[in-house]
Amino acid sequence: MREPTPPNEPVVLIIAGYDPSGGGGVLADLRAARACQVRAVAAVTAVTAQNTFEISRMTPVPADTLRAQLDLLAREFPIGAVKLGMLGTAELAGVVGDFLRALPPDLPVVLDPVLVATAGLELFDSERLPALTGLLPLCSLVTPNLPELGALTGGRTDTEEDRRQGARFLLARGARAVLVKGGHGLGDLVVDELVTASEVVGFTHPRLPGPKVRGTGCFLATAIACGLGRGMPLTGAIDAARARILEALASAWFPGGRNGLMSDL
Ligand code: PLP
């Protein structure tokens, strides 16, 4: 007989899109949870059709389908943290908002505001961004890259001051903390900055050479959610997540297409 897992071992709930190549979305998120040795369950918001060269389609699931997934998961699993990835449409963002409002207010929620696929297709309706920013008061942390920060705030992201101003714009709309990811910036150093009401903390690493590896944003947000779910403080969870990413990148997989992918191996 197998021993049952302790019933209250918390799991991370991932709410994100499905990318069948595993570059981004729930497959990348599950890999991150596994790297953090945290159990995860995943509700799917949309199905995309893509490989490492291109994305041809994004089909949101019906709102009821997302609601049903969330309802059954929450009924059974002790959720210790939530990671939000691609939400697809304003309607699905609304379903997620209703679901989060029914959870304890101190539950860690990390939002990776996925807007556009690396291969170019819109993954959230750009006309309805307020539906996404409307979730900010429910989030412990939001992790925009520079294009996402620009789109969410309508502001520039060229200088350090621009980025901090953008982060403060998101704080003013209710996020408790913003991690601005600098990977799309220029220069040999990548600087990510955590901005809260009381501090700015920088996380720096050298820009890695070679082809771009997809899924780092998905991986990072999930790994941070795993740390927060375990009760780590925010900066500790970010540090630990960055360490896990560097390990995962060391075994990245280059199947021959346009981008590398995070690998399980
Ligand atoms: N989530 C899903 C389902 C996606 O399809 C994508 C991108 O295509 C992402 C997230 C974002 O991942 P990335 O920024 O690596 O393209």
XYZ file of C-alpha atoms and ligand atoms in Angstrom:
281
model
C 0.000 0.000 0.000
C 1.263 3.446 -0.832
C 1.306 5.970 1.973
C -1.038 8.869 1.245
C 0.669 12.266 0.993
C -0.042 14.386 4.082
C -3.467 15.823 3.301
C -2.569 19.412 3.987
C 0.632 19.648 1.972
C -0.052 22.892 0.079
C -0.060 22.877 -3.696
C 0.490 25.707 -6.133
C -2.465 26.403 -8.381
C -1.417 27.429 -11.877
C -3.951 29.246 -14.061
C -2.456 29.625 -17.524
C -2.586 28.761 -21.209
C -1.503 25.568 -22.928
C 1.445 25.784 -25.315
C 1.839 22.293 -26.798
C 5.557 22.825 -27.456
C 6.054 23.411 -23.740
C 7.987 26.626 -24.383
C 5.598 28.612 -22.228
C 2.333 28.052 -20.434
C 1.325 25.253 -18.101
C 3.956 22.776 -19.283
C 6.703 25.286 -18.442
C 4.940 26.111 -15.159
C 4.761 22.459 -14.139
C 8.448 22.075 -14.909
C 9.181 25.020 -12.625
C 7.072 23.593 -9.795
C 8.874 20.301 -10.157
C 12.258 22.055 -10.057
C 11.106 23.648 -6.787
C 9.840 20.293 -5.493
C 6.382 21.706 -4.966
C 3.231 19.913 -6.114
C 1.096 21.811 -8.590
C -2.278 21.596 -10.268
C -3.123 23.579 -13.395
C -6.339 25.059 -14.783
C -6.122 25.871 -18.492
C -7.442 29.184 -19.833
C -6.768 28.663 -23.525
C -5.219 26.283 -25.998
C -2.620 27.644 -28.383
C -1.172 25.962 -31.460
C 2.550 26.628 -31.650
C 6.027 25.263 -32.119
C 9.317 27.076 -31.619
C 8.939 28.895 -34.975
C 5.393 30.117 -34.939
C 2.047 30.380 -33.243
C -1.044 30.019 -35.402
C -3.984 30.068 -33.019
C -5.186 30.865 -29.517
C -8.568 29.434 -28.489
C -9.862 30.514 -25.079
C -11.826 27.889 -23.148
C -15.459 28.768 -22.374
C -15.814 30.732 -19.106
C -17.802 27.871 -17.565
C -15.010 25.434 -18.370
C -12.477 27.544 -16.494
C -14.915 28.076 -13.614
C -15.517 24.312 -13.345
C -11.783 23.532 -13.294
C -11.151 26.098 -10.552
C -14.143 24.997 -8.528
C -13.153 21.309 -8.453
C -9.486 22.049 -7.774
C -10.306 24.386 -4.878
C -12.730 21.862 -3.395
C -10.053 19.203 -3.067
C -6.565 20.707 -2.885
C -5.128 22.899 -0.115
C -3.956 25.803 -2.262
C -0.841 27.449 -0.838
C -0.235 29.927 -3.658
C -1.591 30.849 -7.080
C 0.320 31.642 -10.253
C -1.573 33.456 -13.024
C -0.153 33.278 -16.533
C -1.908 33.858 -19.833
C -5.574 34.616 -19.160
C -6.649 35.123 -22.771
C -9.735 37.289 -22.514
C -11.354 39.887 -20.283
C -14.149 37.413 -19.540
C -11.692 34.768 -18.287
C -9.832 37.405 -16.253
C -13.225 38.143 -14.659
C -13.720 34.450 -13.794
C -10.255 34.404 -12.206
C -11.016 37.598 -10.248
C -14.238 36.104 -8.843
C -12.384 32.935 -7.893
C -9.532 34.796 -6.151
C -11.944 36.972 -4.173
C -13.350 33.823 -2.560
C -9.876 32.695 -1.360
C -8.177 33.932 1.842
C -6.905 37.486 1.214
C -3.367 36.661 2.424
C -2.905 33.788 -0.050
C 0.127 34.576 -2.258
C -0.913 35.325 -5.848
C 1.729 35.958 -8.530
C 0.563 37.458 -11.834
C 2.733 37.094 -14.946
C 0.845 39.483 -17.249
C 1.281 37.551 -20.512
C 0.086 39.741 -23.387
C 1.805 38.655 -26.598
C 3.491 35.379 -27.604
C 7.192 35.543 -28.431
C 6.165 34.393 -31.930
C 3.836 37.372 -32.213
C 0.184 36.477 -31.536
C -1.843 38.467 -29.007
C -2.558 36.327 -25.918
C -4.719 38.890 -24.126
C -7.169 41.252 -25.767
C -5.177 44.523 -25.914
C -8.419 46.553 -26.071
C -9.464 45.237 -22.663
C -6.304 45.594 -20.555
C -8.264 47.143 -17.641
C -9.721 43.648 -17.098
C -6.183 42.503 -16.352
C -5.109 45.517 -14.300
C -8.375 45.033 -12.371
C -6.807 41.889 -10.881
C -3.870 43.819 -9.381
C -5.505 44.402 -5.962
C -5.752 40.604 -5.673
C -2.046 40.064 -6.409
C 0.918 39.842 -4.053
C 3.303 40.297 -6.967
C 3.100 41.160 -10.661
C 6.055 40.297 -12.914
C 5.937 42.316 -16.164
C 8.755 42.294 -18.697
C 9.508 45.653 -20.320
C 7.024 45.397 -23.240
C 4.306 44.276 -20.790
C 5.117 47.124 -18.413
C 4.840 49.585 -21.304
C 1.531 48.127 -22.475
C -0.024 48.009 -18.995
C 0.990 51.545 -18.079
C 0.983 53.287 -21.458
C 4.380 54.702 -20.460
C 7.978 54.457 -21.657
C 10.403 51.894 -20.233
C 13.747 53.157 -21.576
C 15.307 54.461 -18.385
C 15.511 53.235 -14.817
C 13.249 56.131 -13.799
C 10.675 55.195 -16.506
C 10.589 51.631 -15.170
C 10.217 52.653 -11.559
C 7.449 55.028 -12.529
C 5.742 52.204 -14.419
C 6.048 49.934 -11.390
C 4.575 52.649 -9.146
C 1.670 53.016 -11.583
C 0.872 49.316 -11.008
C 1.296 49.715 -7.229
C -1.158 52.617 -7.344
C -3.648 50.276 -9.027
C -3.425 47.833 -6.144
C -0.491 45.437 -6.713
C 1.461 44.902 -3.486
C 4.783 44.452 -5.305
C 6.069 44.665 -8.878
C 9.067 42.801 -10.270
C 10.125 44.545 -13.476
C 12.107 42.030 -15.540
C 14.895 43.639 -17.516
C 15.614 40.797 -19.968
C 14.295 42.811 -22.938
C 16.621 45.722 -22.084
C 20.034 46.377 -23.564
C 23.516 45.813 -22.202
C 25.601 42.985 -20.783
C 23.813 42.992 -17.456
C 20.171 42.060 -16.927
C 18.659 43.988 -14.050
C 15.333 42.921 -12.572
C 13.914 45.375 -10.056
C 11.470 44.641 -7.270
C 9.466 47.748 -6.426
C 7.172 47.951 -3.389
C 5.680 50.900 -1.551
C 8.699 50.955 0.759
C 11.716 49.756 -1.242
C 13.436 49.049 -4.534
C 15.597 45.921 -4.665
C 17.752 45.089 -7.703
C 18.605 41.570 -8.900
C 21.398 41.489 -11.460
C 23.006 38.810 -13.583
C 25.134 38.798 -16.732
C 23.160 38.484 -19.976
C 23.473 34.860 -21.099
C 24.976 34.337 -24.562
C 23.331 32.202 -27.250
C 19.793 31.815 -28.601
C 16.845 32.947 -26.526
C 15.248 30.309 -24.324
C 11.471 30.606 -24.010
C 9.477 30.136 -20.877
C 11.742 31.949 -18.434
C 8.937 34.352 -17.482
C 6.493 31.504 -16.857
C 9.136 29.568 -14.932
C 10.161 32.534 -12.789
C 6.626 33.485 -11.726
C 5.763 29.873 -10.862
C 8.986 29.349 -8.945
C 8.324 32.541 -6.951
C 4.776 31.324 -6.209
C 6.274 28.035 -4.984
C 8.600 29.898 -2.603
C 5.816 32.158 -1.327
C 3.584 29.118 -0.858
C 6.269 27.675 1.374
C 6.235 30.816 3.474
C 9.427 32.434 2.158
C 9.642 36.224 2.243
C 9.319 37.892 -1.169
C 12.999 38.679 -1.809
C 14.005 35.182 -0.638
C 11.434 33.609 -2.974
C 12.759 35.712 -5.884
C 16.376 34.763 -5.099
C 15.486 31.072 -4.897
C 13.464 31.241 -8.140
C 16.362 32.901 -9.971
C 18.698 30.156 -8.760
C 16.279 27.482 -10.048
C 16.093 29.203 -13.461
C 19.864 29.303 -13.825
C 19.973 25.568 -13.097
C 17.194 24.900 -15.614
C 18.875 27.052 -18.269
C 22.034 25.004 -17.919
C 20.098 22.052 -19.380
C 18.022 24.053 -21.900
C 16.982 22.151 -24.982
C 17.502 23.471 -28.528
C 15.287 21.333 -30.754
C 16.470 23.172 -33.853
C 13.757 25.779 -34.208
C 13.820 29.449 -33.425
C 14.120 29.287 -29.637
C 15.456 27.021 -26.951
C 13.088 25.472 -24.419
C 13.484 24.737 -20.746
C 14.094 21.025 -20.322
C 13.244 18.425 -17.687
C 16.564 16.720 -18.283
N 1.805 31.180 -21.942
C 1.416 30.652 -23.102
C 0.291 29.686 -23.172
C 2.051 31.017 -24.256
O 1.656 30.490 -25.408
C 3.125 31.945 -24.179
C 3.826 32.385 -25.359
O 3.685 31.951 -26.445
C 3.520 32.444 -22.967
C 2.833 32.039 -21.875
C 4.641 33.391 -22.822
O 5.839 32.741 -22.990
P 7.036 33.422 -23.788
O 7.094 34.818 -23.308
O 8.217 32.617 -23.424
O 6.673 33.323 -25.246
